[in-house]
């Protein structure tokens, strides 16, 4: 497998084996970009544990995540393997109460 295939397989494994995954620049404690910080805050407000992947520490993920779900920017939220979107979409869903329900459904099984 080439670098792209390896990265895409790693991404697939991460998003399918964890109910809530946030790909972001930095970490929830130390975001490196405003949109990533906002995305992490939205998830924290949902009182949910989530896997945070710092794309700045993994060049393969940084380079190839945009091809996984055809979404070109960071952050990216996945729930049960499905791309939900970036921080603006997350905030909108949260404000309507939909994100909380999506997460509850994902964690329920």
mmCIF file with all atom_site columns, C-alpha atoms in Angstrom:
data_model
loop_
_atom_site.group_PDB
_atom_site.id
_atom_site.type_symbol
_atom_site.label_atom_id
_atom_site.label_alt_id
_atom_site.label_comp_id
_atom_site.label_asym_id
_atom_site.label_entity_id
_atom_site.label_seq_id
_atom_site.pdbx_PDB_ins_code
_atom_site.Cartn_x
_atom_site.Cartn_y
_atom_site.Cartn_z
_atom_site.occupancy
_atom_site.B_iso_or_equiv
_atom_site.pdbx_formal_charge
_atom_site.auth_seq_id
_atom_site.auth_comp_id
_atom_site.auth_asym_id
_atom_site.auth_atom_id
_atom_site.pdbx_PDB_model_num
ATOM 1   C CA . UNK A 1 1   ? 0.000   0.000  0.000  1.00 0.00 ? 1   UNK A CA 1
ATOM 2   C CA . UNK A 1 2   ? 1.157   3.518  -0.701 1.00 0.00 ? 2   UNK A CA 1
ATOM 3   C CA . UNK A 1 3   ? 1.116   6.416  1.773  1.00 0.00 ? 3   UNK A CA 1
ATOM 4   C CA . UNK A 1 4   ? -2.353  7.585  0.743  1.00 0.00 ? 4   UNK A CA 1
ATOM 5   C CA . UNK A 1 5   ? -3.899  4.123  1.093  1.00 0.00 ? 5   UNK A CA 1
ATOM 6   C CA . UNK A 1 6   ? -2.271  3.651  4.500  1.00 0.00 ? 6   UNK A CA 1
ATOM 7   C CA . UNK A 1 7   ? -3.574  7.018  5.718  1.00 0.00 ? 7   UNK A CA 1
ATOM 8   C CA . UNK A 1 8   ? -7.087  6.399  4.388  1.00 0.00 ? 8   UNK A CA 1
ATOM 9   C CA . UNK A 1 9   ? -7.191  2.971  6.054  1.00 0.00 ? 9   UNK A CA 1
ATOM 10  C CA . UNK A 1 10  ? -6.035  4.521  9.337  1.00 0.00 ? 10  UNK A CA 1
ATOM 11  C CA . UNK A 1 11  ? -8.785  7.156  9.074  1.00 0.00 ? 11  UNK A CA 1
ATOM 12  C CA . UNK A 1 12  ? -11.421 4.531  8.236  1.00 0.00 ? 12  UNK A CA 1
ATOM 13  C CA . UNK A 1 13  ? -10.370 2.444  11.224 1.00 0.00 ? 13  UNK A CA 1
ATOM 14  C CA . UNK A 1 14  ? -10.428 5.426  13.598 1.00 0.00 ? 14  UNK A CA 1
ATOM 15  C CA . UNK A 1 15  ? -13.862 6.696  12.559 1.00 0.00 ? 15  UNK A CA 1
ATOM 16  C CA . UNK A 1 16  ? -15.490 3.257  12.513 1.00 0.00 ? 16  UNK A CA 1
ATOM 17  C CA . UNK A 1 17  ? -14.033 2.006  15.814 1.00 0.00 ? 17  UNK A CA 1
ATOM 18  C CA . UNK A 1 18  ? -14.891 5.140  17.837 1.00 0.00 ? 18  UNK A CA 1
ATOM 19  C CA . UNK A 1 19  ? -18.392 6.609  18.139 1.00 0.00 ? 19  UNK A CA 1
ATOM 20  C CA . UNK A 1 20  ? -17.288 10.274 18.144 1.00 0.00 ? 20  UNK A CA 1
ATOM 21  C CA . UNK A 1 21  ? -14.094 11.470 16.449 1.00 0.00 ? 21  UNK A CA 1
ATOM 22  C CA . UNK A 1 22  ? -12.914 15.034 15.933 1.00 0.00 ? 22  UNK A CA 1
ATOM 23  C CA . UNK A 1 23  ? -10.046 15.695 13.543 1.00 0.00 ? 23  UNK A CA 1
ATOM 24  C CA . UNK A 1 24  ? -8.650  19.054 14.540 1.00 0.00 ? 24  UNK A CA 1
ATOM 25  C CA . UNK A 1 25  ? -5.591  21.275 14.533 1.00 0.00 ? 25  UNK A CA 1
ATOM 26  C CA . UNK A 1 26  ? -4.126  20.904 18.006 1.00 0.00 ? 26  UNK A CA 1
ATOM 27  C CA . UNK A 1 27  ? -5.816  19.237 20.945 1.00 0.00 ? 27  UNK A CA 1
ATOM 28  C CA . UNK A 1 28  ? -9.011  20.013 22.866 1.00 0.00 ? 28  UNK A CA 1
ATOM 29  C CA . UNK A 1 29  ? -6.853  21.428 25.660 1.00 0.00 ? 29  UNK A CA 1
ATOM 30  C CA . UNK A 1 30  ? -4.572  23.394 23.289 1.00 0.00 ? 30  UNK A CA 1
ATOM 31  C CA . UNK A 1 31  ? -6.292  24.032 19.958 1.00 0.00 ? 31  UNK A CA 1
ATOM 32  C CA . UNK A 1 32  ? -4.039  25.513 17.314 1.00 0.00 ? 32  UNK A CA 1
ATOM 33  C CA . UNK A 1 33  ? -6.797  27.178 15.313 1.00 0.00 ? 33  UNK A CA 1
ATOM 34  C CA . UNK A 1 34  ? -9.976  29.010 16.250 1.00 0.00 ? 34  UNK A CA 1
ATOM 35  C CA . UNK A 1 35  ? -12.363 26.734 14.379 1.00 0.00 ? 35  UNK A CA 1
ATOM 36  C CA . UNK A 1 36  ? -10.805 23.647 15.975 1.00 0.00 ? 36  UNK A CA 1
ATOM 37  C CA . UNK A 1 37  ? -11.135 25.249 19.394 1.00 0.00 ? 37  UNK A CA 1
ATOM 38  C CA . UNK A 1 38  ? -14.782 26.031 18.787 1.00 0.00 ? 38  UNK A CA 1
ATOM 39  C CA . UNK A 1 39  ? -15.468 22.470 17.591 1.00 0.00 ? 39  UNK A CA 1
ATOM 40  C CA . UNK A 1 40  ? -13.871 21.015 20.719 1.00 0.00 ? 40  UNK A CA 1
ATOM 41  C CA . UNK A 1 41  ? -15.892 23.397 22.919 1.00 0.00 ? 41  UNK A CA 1
ATOM 42  C CA . UNK A 1 42  ? -19.131 22.314 21.243 1.00 0.00 ? 42  UNK A CA 1
ATOM 43  C CA . UNK A 1 43  ? -18.345 18.667 21.978 1.00 0.00 ? 43  UNK A CA 1
ATOM 44  C CA . UNK A 1 44  ? -17.350 19.494 25.553 1.00 0.00 ? 44  UNK A CA 1
ATOM 45  C CA . UNK A 1 45  ? -20.711 21.274 25.939 1.00 0.00 ? 45  UNK A CA 1
ATOM 46  C CA . UNK A 1 46  ? -22.373 17.998 24.891 1.00 0.00 ? 46  UNK A CA 1
ATOM 47  C CA . UNK A 1 47  ? -20.662 16.311 27.865 1.00 0.00 ? 47  UNK A CA 1
ATOM 48  C CA . UNK A 1 48  ? -19.375 13.503 25.694 1.00 0.00 ? 48  UNK A CA 1
ATOM 49  C CA . UNK A 1 49  ? -16.071 11.713 25.554 1.00 0.00 ? 49  UNK A CA 1
ATOM 50  C CA . UNK A 1 50  ? -14.560 11.821 22.106 1.00 0.00 ? 50  UNK A CA 1
ATOM 51  C CA . UNK A 1 51  ? -11.411 10.865 20.261 1.00 0.00 ? 51  UNK A CA 1
ATOM 52  C CA . UNK A 1 52  ? -9.488  13.937 19.145 1.00 0.00 ? 52  UNK A CA 1
ATOM 53  C CA . UNK A 1 53  ? -6.915  13.497 16.390 1.00 0.00 ? 53  UNK A CA 1
ATOM 54  C CA . UNK A 1 54  ? -4.371  16.287 16.027 1.00 0.00 ? 54  UNK A CA 1
ATOM 55  C CA . UNK A 1 55  ? -3.848  16.502 12.270 1.00 0.00 ? 55  UNK A CA 1
ATOM 56  C CA . UNK A 1 56  ? -0.743  18.628 12.791 1.00 0.00 ? 56  UNK A CA 1
ATOM 57  C CA . UNK A 1 57  ? 1.012   15.601 14.319 1.00 0.00 ? 57  UNK A CA 1
ATOM 58  C CA . UNK A 1 58  ? 0.179   13.149 11.535 1.00 0.00 ? 58  UNK A CA 1
ATOM 59  C CA . UNK A 1 59  ? 1.211   14.253 8.059  1.00 0.00 ? 59  UNK A CA 1
ATOM 60  C CA . UNK A 1 60  ? -0.638  11.387 6.370  1.00 0.00 ? 60  UNK A CA 1
ATOM 61  C CA . UNK A 1 61  ? -3.926  12.274 8.036  1.00 0.00 ? 61  UNK A CA 1
ATOM 62  C CA . UNK A 1 62  ? -3.333  15.979 7.359  1.00 0.00 ? 62  UNK A CA 1
ATOM 63  C CA . UNK A 1 63  ? -2.666  15.329 3.667  1.00 0.00 ? 63  UNK A CA 1
ATOM 64  C CA . UNK A 1 64  ? -5.337  12.712 2.969  1.00 0.00 ? 64  UNK A CA 1
ATOM 65  C CA . UNK A 1 65  ? -8.309  13.281 5.311  1.00 0.00 ? 65  UNK A CA 1
ATOM 66  C CA . UNK A 1 66  ? -9.789  15.644 2.714  1.00 0.00 ? 66  UNK A CA 1
ATOM 67  C CA . UNK A 1 67  ? -10.099 12.681 0.335  1.00 0.00 ? 67  UNK A CA 1
ATOM 68  C CA . UNK A 1 68  ? -11.770 10.368 2.846  1.00 0.00 ? 68  UNK A CA 1
ATOM 69  C CA . UNK A 1 69  ? -15.148 12.111 2.830  1.00 0.00 ? 69  UNK A CA 1
ATOM 70  C CA . UNK A 1 70  ? -14.488 14.793 0.200  1.00 0.00 ? 70  UNK A CA 1
ATOM 71  C CA . UNK A 1 71  ? -14.422 17.574 2.813  1.00 0.00 ? 71  UNK A CA 1
ATOM 72  C CA . UNK A 1 72  ? -11.448 19.908 2.358  1.00 0.00 ? 72  UNK A CA 1
ATOM 73  C CA . UNK A 1 73  ? -11.107 21.695 5.699  1.00 0.00 ? 73  UNK A CA 1
ATOM 74  C CA . UNK A 1 74  ? -10.459 21.093 9.391  1.00 0.00 ? 74  UNK A CA 1
ATOM 75  C CA . UNK A 1 75  ? -11.953 20.419 11.853 1.00 0.00 ? 75  UNK A CA 1
ATOM 76  C CA . UNK A 1 76  ? -14.019 17.413 10.834 1.00 0.00 ? 76  UNK A CA 1
ATOM 77  C CA . UNK A 1 77  ? -16.475 15.631 13.130 1.00 0.00 ? 77  UNK A CA 1
ATOM 78  C CA . UNK A 1 78  ? -17.425 12.000 12.584 1.00 0.00 ? 78  UNK A CA 1
ATOM 79  C CA . UNK A 1 79  ? -20.201 10.244 14.471 1.00 0.00 ? 79  UNK A CA 1
ATOM 80  C CA . UNK A 1 80  ? -20.457 6.478  14.009 1.00 0.00 ? 80  UNK A CA 1
ATOM 81  C CA . UNK A 1 81  ? -18.222 6.695  10.950 1.00 0.00 ? 81  UNK A CA 1
ATOM 82  C CA . UNK A 1 82  ? -20.281 9.392  9.223  1.00 0.00 ? 82  UNK A CA 1
ATOM 83  C CA . UNK A 1 83  ? -18.937 12.860 8.475  1.00 0.00 ? 83  UNK A CA 1
ATOM 84  C CA . UNK A 1 84  ? -21.068 15.466 10.216 1.00 0.00 ? 84  UNK A CA 1
ATOM 85  C CA . UNK A 1 85  ? -19.062 18.531 9.176  1.00 0.00 ? 85  UNK A CA 1
ATOM 86  C CA . UNK A 1 86  ? -16.914 21.320 10.534 1.00 0.00 ? 86  UNK A CA 1
ATOM 87  C CA . UNK A 1 87  ? -17.308 23.756 13.399 1.00 0.00 ? 87  UNK A CA 1
ATOM 88  C CA . UNK A 1 88  ? -20.046 25.902 11.810 1.00 0.00 ? 88  UNK A CA 1
ATOM 89  C CA . UNK A 1 89  ? -22.211 22.857 11.092 1.00 0.00 ? 89  UNK A CA 1
ATOM 90  C CA . UNK A 1 90  ? -21.503 21.474 14.562 1.00 0.00 ? 90  UNK A CA 1
ATOM 91  C CA . UNK A 1 91  ? -22.501 24.753 16.228 1.00 0.00 ? 91  UNK A CA 1
ATOM 92  C CA . UNK A 1 92  ? -25.703 24.992 14.184 1.00 0.00 ? 92  UNK A CA 1
ATOM 93  C CA . UNK A 1 93  ? -26.658 21.399 15.017 1.00 0.00 ? 93  UNK A CA 1
ATOM 94  C CA . UNK A 1 94  ? -25.840 22.003 18.685 1.00 0.00 ? 94  UNK A CA 1
ATOM 95  C CA . UNK A 1 95  ? -27.955 25.162 18.837 1.00 0.00 ? 95  UNK A CA 1
ATOM 96  C CA . UNK A 1 96  ? -30.920 23.195 17.458 1.00 0.00 ? 96  UNK A CA 1
ATOM 97  C CA . UNK A 1 97  ? -30.350 20.291 19.878 1.00 0.00 ? 97  UNK A CA 1
ATOM 98  C CA . UNK A 1 98  ? -29.661 17.902 17.012 1.00 0.00 ? 98  UNK A CA 1
ATOM 99  C CA . UNK A 1 99  ? -25.988 17.260 17.710 1.00 0.00 ? 99  UNK A CA 1
ATOM 100 C CA . UNK A 1 100 ? -26.734 16.155 21.259 1.00 0.00 ? 100 UNK A CA 1
ATOM 101 C CA . UNK A 1 101 ? -29.337 13.699 19.938 1.00 0.00 ? 101 UNK A CA 1
ATOM 102 C CA . UNK A 1 102 ? -26.989 12.374 17.238 1.00 0.00 ? 102 UNK A CA 1
ATOM 103 C CA . UNK A 1 103 ? -24.337 11.727 19.875 1.00 0.00 ? 103 UNK A CA 1
ATOM 104 C CA . UNK A 1 104 ? -26.823 10.114 22.281 1.00 0.00 ? 104 UNK A CA 1
ATOM 105 C CA . UNK A 1 105 ? -28.057 7.818  19.495 1.00 0.00 ? 105 UNK A CA 1
ATOM 106 C CA . UNK A 1 106 ? -24.490 6.884  18.554 1.00 0.00 ? 106 UNK A CA 1
ATOM 107 C CA . UNK A 1 107 ? -23.566 6.039  22.128 1.00 0.00 ? 107 UNK A CA 1
ATOM 108 C CA . UNK A 1 108 ? -26.780 4.073  22.678 1.00 0.00 ? 108 UNK A CA 1
ATOM 109 C CA . UNK A 1 109 ? -25.679 1.546  20.111 1.00 0.00 ? 109 UNK A CA 1
#
